mmCIF file of C-alpha atoms and ligand atoms in Angstrom:
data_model
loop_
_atom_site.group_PDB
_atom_site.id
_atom_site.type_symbol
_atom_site.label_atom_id
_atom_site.label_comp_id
_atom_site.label_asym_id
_atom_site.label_seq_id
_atom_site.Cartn_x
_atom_site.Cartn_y
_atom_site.Cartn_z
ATOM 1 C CA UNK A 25 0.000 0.000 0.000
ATOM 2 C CA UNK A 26 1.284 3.659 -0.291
ATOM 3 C CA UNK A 27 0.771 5.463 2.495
ATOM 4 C CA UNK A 28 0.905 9.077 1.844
ATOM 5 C CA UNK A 29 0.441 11.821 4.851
ATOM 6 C CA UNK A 30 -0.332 15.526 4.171
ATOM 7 C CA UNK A 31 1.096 17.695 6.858
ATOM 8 C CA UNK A 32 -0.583 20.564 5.523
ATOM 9 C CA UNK A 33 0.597 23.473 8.127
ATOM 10 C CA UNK A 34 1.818 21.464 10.980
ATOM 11 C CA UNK A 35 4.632 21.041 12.162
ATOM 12 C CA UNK A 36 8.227 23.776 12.567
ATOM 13 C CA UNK A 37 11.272 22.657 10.832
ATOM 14 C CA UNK A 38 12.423 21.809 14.596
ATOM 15 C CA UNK A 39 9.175 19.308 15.218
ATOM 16 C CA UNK A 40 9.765 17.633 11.642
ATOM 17 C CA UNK A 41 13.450 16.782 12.459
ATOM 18 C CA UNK A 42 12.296 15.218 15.134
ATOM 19 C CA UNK A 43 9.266 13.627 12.982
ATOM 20 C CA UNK A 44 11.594 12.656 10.066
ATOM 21 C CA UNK A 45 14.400 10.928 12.597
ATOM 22 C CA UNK A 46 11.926 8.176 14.020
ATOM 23 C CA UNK A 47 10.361 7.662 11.258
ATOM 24 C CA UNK A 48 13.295 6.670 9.936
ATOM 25 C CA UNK A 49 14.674 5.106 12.739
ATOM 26 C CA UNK A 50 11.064 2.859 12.128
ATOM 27 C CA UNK A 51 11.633 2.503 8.905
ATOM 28 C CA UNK A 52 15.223 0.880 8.419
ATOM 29 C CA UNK A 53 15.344 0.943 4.929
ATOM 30 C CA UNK A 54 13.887 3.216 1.927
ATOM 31 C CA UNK A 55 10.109 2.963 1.533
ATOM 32 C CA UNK A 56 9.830 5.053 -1.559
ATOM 33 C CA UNK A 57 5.786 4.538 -1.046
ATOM 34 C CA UNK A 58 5.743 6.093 2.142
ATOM 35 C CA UNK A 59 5.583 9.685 1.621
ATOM 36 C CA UNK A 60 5.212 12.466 4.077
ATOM 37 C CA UNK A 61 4.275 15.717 2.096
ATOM 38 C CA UNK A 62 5.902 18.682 4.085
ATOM 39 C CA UNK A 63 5.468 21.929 5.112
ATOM 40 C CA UNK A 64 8.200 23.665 2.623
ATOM 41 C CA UNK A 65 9.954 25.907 5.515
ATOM 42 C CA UNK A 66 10.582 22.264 6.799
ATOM 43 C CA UNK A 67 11.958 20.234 3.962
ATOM 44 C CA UNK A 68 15.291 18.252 5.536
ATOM 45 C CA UNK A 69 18.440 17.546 3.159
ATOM 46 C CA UNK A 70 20.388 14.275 3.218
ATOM 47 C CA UNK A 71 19.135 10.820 1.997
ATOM 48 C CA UNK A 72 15.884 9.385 4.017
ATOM 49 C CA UNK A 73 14.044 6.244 4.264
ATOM 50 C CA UNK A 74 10.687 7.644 2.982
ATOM 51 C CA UNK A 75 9.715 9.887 0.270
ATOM 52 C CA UNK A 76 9.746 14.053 1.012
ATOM 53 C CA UNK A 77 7.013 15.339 -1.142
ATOM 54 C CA UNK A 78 5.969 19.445 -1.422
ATOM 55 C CA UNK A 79 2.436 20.539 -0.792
ATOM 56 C CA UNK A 80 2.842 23.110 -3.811
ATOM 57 C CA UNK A 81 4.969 24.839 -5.675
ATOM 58 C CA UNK A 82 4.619 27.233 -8.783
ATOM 59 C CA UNK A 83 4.980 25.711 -12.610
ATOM 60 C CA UNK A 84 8.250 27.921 -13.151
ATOM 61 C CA UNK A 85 12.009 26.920 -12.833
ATOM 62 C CA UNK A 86 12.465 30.462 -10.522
ATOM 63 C CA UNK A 87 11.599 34.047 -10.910
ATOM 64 C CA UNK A 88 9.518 36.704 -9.788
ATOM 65 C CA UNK A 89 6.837 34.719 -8.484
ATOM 66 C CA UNK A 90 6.357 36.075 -5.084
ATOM 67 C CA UNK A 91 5.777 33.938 -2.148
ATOM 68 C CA UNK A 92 6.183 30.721 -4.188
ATOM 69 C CA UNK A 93 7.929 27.784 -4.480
ATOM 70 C CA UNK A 94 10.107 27.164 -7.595
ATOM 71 C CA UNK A 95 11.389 23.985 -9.105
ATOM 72 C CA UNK A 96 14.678 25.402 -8.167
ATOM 73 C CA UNK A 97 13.936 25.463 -4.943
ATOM 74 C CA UNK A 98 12.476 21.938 -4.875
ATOM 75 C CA UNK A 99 15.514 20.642 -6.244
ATOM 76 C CA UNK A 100 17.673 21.641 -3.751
ATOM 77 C CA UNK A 101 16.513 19.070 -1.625
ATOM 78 C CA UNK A 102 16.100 16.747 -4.481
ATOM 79 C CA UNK A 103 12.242 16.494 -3.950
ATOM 80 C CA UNK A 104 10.778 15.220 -7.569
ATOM 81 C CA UNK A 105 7.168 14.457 -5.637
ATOM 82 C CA UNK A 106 4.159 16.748 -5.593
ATOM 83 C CA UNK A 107 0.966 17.118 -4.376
ATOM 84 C CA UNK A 108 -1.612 18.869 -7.249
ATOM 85 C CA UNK A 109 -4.980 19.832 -6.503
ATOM 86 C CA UNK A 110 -5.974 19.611 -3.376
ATOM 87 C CA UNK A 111 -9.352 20.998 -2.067
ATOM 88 C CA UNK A 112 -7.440 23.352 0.520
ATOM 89 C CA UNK A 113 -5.919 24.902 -2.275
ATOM 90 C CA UNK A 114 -8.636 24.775 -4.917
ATOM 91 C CA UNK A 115 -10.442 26.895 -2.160
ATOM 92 C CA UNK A 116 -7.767 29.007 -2.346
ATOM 93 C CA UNK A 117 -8.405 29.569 -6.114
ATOM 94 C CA UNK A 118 -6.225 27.249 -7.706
ATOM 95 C CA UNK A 119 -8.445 26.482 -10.673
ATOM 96 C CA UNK A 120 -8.113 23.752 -13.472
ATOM 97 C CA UNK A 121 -6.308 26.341 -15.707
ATOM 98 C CA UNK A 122 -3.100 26.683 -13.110
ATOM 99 C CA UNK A 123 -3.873 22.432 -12.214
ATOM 100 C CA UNK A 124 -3.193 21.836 -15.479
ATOM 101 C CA UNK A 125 0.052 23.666 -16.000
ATOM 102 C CA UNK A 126 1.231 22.451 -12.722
ATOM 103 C CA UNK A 127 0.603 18.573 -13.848
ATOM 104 C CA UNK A 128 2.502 19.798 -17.714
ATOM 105 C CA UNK A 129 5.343 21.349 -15.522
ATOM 106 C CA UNK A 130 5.752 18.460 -13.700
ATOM 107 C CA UNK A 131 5.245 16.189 -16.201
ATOM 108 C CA UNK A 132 8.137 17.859 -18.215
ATOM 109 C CA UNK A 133 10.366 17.302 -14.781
ATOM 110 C CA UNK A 134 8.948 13.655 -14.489
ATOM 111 C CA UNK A 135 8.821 14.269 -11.025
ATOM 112 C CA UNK A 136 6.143 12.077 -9.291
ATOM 113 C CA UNK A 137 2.518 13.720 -8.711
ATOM 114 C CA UNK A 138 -0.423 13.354 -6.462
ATOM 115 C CA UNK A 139 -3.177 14.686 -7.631
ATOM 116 C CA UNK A 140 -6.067 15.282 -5.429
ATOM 117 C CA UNK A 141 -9.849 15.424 -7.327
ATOM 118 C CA UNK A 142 -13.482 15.484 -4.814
ATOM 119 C CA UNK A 143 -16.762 16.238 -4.667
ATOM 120 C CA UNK A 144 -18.459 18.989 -2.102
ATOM 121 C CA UNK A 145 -21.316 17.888 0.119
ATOM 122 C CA UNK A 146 -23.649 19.721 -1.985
ATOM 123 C CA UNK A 147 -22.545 18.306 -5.348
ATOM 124 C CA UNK A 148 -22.487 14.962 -3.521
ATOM 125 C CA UNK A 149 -26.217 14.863 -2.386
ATOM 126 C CA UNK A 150 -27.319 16.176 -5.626
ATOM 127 C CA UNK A 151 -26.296 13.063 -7.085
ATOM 128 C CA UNK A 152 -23.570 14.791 -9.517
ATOM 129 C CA UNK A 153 -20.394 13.084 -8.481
ATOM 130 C CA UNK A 154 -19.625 11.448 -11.505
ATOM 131 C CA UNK A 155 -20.360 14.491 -13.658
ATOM 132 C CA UNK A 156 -18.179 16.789 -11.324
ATOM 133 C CA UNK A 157 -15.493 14.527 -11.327
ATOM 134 C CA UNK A 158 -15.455 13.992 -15.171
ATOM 135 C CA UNK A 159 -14.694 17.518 -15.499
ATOM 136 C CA UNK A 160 -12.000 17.393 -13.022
ATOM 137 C CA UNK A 161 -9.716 14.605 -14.725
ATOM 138 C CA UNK A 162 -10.845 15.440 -18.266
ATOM 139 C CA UNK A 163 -7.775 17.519 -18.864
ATOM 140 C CA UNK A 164 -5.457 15.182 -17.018
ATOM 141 C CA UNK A 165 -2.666 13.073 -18.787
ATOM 142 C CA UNK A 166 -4.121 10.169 -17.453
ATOM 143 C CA UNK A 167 -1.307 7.911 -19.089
ATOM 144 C CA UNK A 168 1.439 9.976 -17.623
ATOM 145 C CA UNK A 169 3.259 6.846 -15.323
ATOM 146 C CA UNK A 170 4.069 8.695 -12.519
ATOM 147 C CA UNK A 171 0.504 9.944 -11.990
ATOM 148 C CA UNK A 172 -1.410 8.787 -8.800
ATOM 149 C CA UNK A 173 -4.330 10.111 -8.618
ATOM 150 C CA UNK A 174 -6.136 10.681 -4.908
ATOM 151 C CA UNK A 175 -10.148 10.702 -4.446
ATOM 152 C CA UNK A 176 -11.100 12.461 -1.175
ATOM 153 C CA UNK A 177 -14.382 13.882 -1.359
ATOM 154 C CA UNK A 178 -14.172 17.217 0.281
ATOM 155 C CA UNK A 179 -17.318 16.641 3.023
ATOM 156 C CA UNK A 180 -14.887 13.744 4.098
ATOM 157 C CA UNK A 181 -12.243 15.564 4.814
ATOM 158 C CA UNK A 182 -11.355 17.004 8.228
ATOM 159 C CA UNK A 183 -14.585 15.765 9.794
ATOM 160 C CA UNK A 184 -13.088 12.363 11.607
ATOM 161 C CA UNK A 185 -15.813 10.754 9.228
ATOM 162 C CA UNK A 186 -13.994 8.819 6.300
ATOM 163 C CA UNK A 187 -16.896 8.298 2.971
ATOM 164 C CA UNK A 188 -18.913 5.206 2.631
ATOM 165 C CA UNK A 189 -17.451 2.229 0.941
ATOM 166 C CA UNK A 190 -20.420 1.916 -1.737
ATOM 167 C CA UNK A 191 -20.167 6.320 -2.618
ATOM 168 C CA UNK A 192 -16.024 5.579 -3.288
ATOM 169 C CA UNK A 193 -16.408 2.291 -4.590
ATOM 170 C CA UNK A 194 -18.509 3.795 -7.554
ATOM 171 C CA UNK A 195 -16.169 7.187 -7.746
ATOM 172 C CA UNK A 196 -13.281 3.910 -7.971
ATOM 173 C CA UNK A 197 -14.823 1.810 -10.690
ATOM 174 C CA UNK A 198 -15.661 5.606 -12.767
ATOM 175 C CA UNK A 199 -12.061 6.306 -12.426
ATOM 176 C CA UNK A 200 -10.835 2.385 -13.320
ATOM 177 C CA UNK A 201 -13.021 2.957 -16.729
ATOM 178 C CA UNK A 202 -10.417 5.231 -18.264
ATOM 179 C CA UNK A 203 -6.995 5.689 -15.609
ATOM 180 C CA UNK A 204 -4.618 2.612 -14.744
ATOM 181 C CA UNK A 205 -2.538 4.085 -12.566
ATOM 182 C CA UNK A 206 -1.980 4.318 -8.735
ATOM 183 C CA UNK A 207 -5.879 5.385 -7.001
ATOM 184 C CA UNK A 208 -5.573 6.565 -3.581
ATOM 185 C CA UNK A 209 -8.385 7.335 -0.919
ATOM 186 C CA UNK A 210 -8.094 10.471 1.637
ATOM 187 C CA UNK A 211 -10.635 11.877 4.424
ATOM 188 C CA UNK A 212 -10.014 10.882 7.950
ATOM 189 C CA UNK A 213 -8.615 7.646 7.270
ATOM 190 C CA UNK A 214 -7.348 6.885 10.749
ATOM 191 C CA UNK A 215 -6.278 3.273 12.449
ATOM 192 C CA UNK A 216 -9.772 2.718 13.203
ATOM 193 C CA UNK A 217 -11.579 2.565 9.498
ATOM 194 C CA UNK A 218 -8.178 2.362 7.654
ATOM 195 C CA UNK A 219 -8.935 -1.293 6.866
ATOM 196 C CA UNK A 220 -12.295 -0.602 5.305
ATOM 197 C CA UNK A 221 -10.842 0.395 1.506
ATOM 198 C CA UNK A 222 -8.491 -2.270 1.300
ATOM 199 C CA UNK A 223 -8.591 -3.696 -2.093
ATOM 200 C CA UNK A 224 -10.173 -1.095 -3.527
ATOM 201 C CA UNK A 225 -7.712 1.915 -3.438
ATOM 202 C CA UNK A 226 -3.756 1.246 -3.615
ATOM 203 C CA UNK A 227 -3.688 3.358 -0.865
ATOM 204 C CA UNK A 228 -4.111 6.018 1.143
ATOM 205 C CA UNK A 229 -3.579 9.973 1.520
ATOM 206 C CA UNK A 230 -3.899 10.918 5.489
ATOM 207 C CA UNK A 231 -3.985 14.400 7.057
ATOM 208 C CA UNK A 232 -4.766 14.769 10.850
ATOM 209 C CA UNK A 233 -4.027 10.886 11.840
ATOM 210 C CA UNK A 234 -0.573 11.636 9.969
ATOM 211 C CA UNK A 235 1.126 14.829 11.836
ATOM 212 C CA UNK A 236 1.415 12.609 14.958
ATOM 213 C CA UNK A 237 4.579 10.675 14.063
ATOM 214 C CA UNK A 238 3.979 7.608 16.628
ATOM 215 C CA UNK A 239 0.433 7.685 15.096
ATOM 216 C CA UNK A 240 1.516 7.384 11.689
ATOM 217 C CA UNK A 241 4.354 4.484 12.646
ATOM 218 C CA UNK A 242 0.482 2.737 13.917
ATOM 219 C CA UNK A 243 -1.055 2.774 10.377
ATOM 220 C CA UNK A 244 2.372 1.834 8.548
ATOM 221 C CA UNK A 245 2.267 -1.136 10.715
ATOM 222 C CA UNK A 246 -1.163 -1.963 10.087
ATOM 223 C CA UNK A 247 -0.354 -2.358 6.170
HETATM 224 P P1 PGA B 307 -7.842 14.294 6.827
HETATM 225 O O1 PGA B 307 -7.144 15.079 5.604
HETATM 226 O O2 PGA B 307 -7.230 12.926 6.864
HETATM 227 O O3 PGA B 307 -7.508 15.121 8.047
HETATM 228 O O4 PGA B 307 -9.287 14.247 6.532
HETATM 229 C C1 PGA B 307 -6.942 14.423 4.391
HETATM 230 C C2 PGA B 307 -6.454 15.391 3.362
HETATM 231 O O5 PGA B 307 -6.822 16.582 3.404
HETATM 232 O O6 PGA B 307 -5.691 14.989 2.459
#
């Protein structure tokens, strides 16, 4: 299983050392599909047992982009994994324009992407999941190999209450009719419901159950 945790905005660059050194000390050896997307004041250099991802960064190689993150940047600490899309950031007003050139810059790179696609409540109980997330892979290169692509419905998210197998199960065999790749699930997967998508995703994309280190160790152990 890959086992992906978003630490959105937790966590200093002096908790994270501490994070990254037992989970390494756990891990013994590299686990390229454990991946622990940080907070980018944090990233830590040297050569680790699981995968540093980013949370964002800007489709440019450097340059007056203010407040962003740069490829440049990125490669400094020889991170080639990203995290597209998510619904924190859509909110933001990331739209599918800047998505797009975000999965063709890092396509070009062949760095490794995650990208996040959901449904709202709203769009949920009006029975237009399918449609809604159509238009959210349409312009994706869904052949591109080093695209996983992470359904977390955004009323799941946050609220300690992971979806119901049956509503992902149908989002999963939608996806399966035209994408091959890696399918992760994320919204409060935790120890206690983590078991309930096995065989149907190829793994997982964890926020809050994730920023506690020991609590993270619990789930790797689990798969
Ligand atoms: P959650 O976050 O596990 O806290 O619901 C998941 C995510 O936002 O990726």
């Amino acid at each position: 299983m890959k086992l992906c945790v978003n630490l959105k905005s937790n966590h200093t660059r002096t908790s994270f050392k501490k994070y990254k050194e037992t989970l390494d000390d756990f891990l013994q050896k590299p686990c390229e599909n454990i991946q622990v997307f940080v907070p980018s004041n944090a990233f830590c250099e040297g050569v680790l047992h699981f995968t540093q991802g980013a949370q964002n960064f800007y489709p440019a190689q450097n340059g007056a982009f203010t407040g962003e993150i740069t490829a440049a940047q990125l490669e400094e600490f020889s991170i080639n994994t990203v995290l597209i899309g998510h619904s924190e950031r859509r909110a933001l007003g990331e739209d599918e324009d800047l998505l797009k050139k975000k999965l063709d810059f890092a396509m070009e790179k062949n760095w490794n992407v995650v990208f996040c696609i959901g449904e709202s409540k709203e769009c949920f109980k009006a029975g237009k999941s399918l449609e809604y997330i159509n238009s959210q892979i349409k312009q994706l290169e869904l052949s591109y190999n080093k695209l996983v692509i992470a359904y977390e419905p955004i009323y799941s998210i946050g609220s300690g209450i992971a979806a119901n197998y049956e509503d992902v199960a149908r989002v999963v065999a939608f996806l399966r009719q035209g994408y091959k790749g890696g399918l992760l699930y994320g919204g409060s997967v935790n120890l206690s419901n983590i078991e309930v998508f096995k065989g149907l995703v190829d793994g997982y994309l964890i926020g809050s159950a994730g920023v506690d280190v020991g609590a993270f160790i619990e789930i790797i152990k689990r798969n």
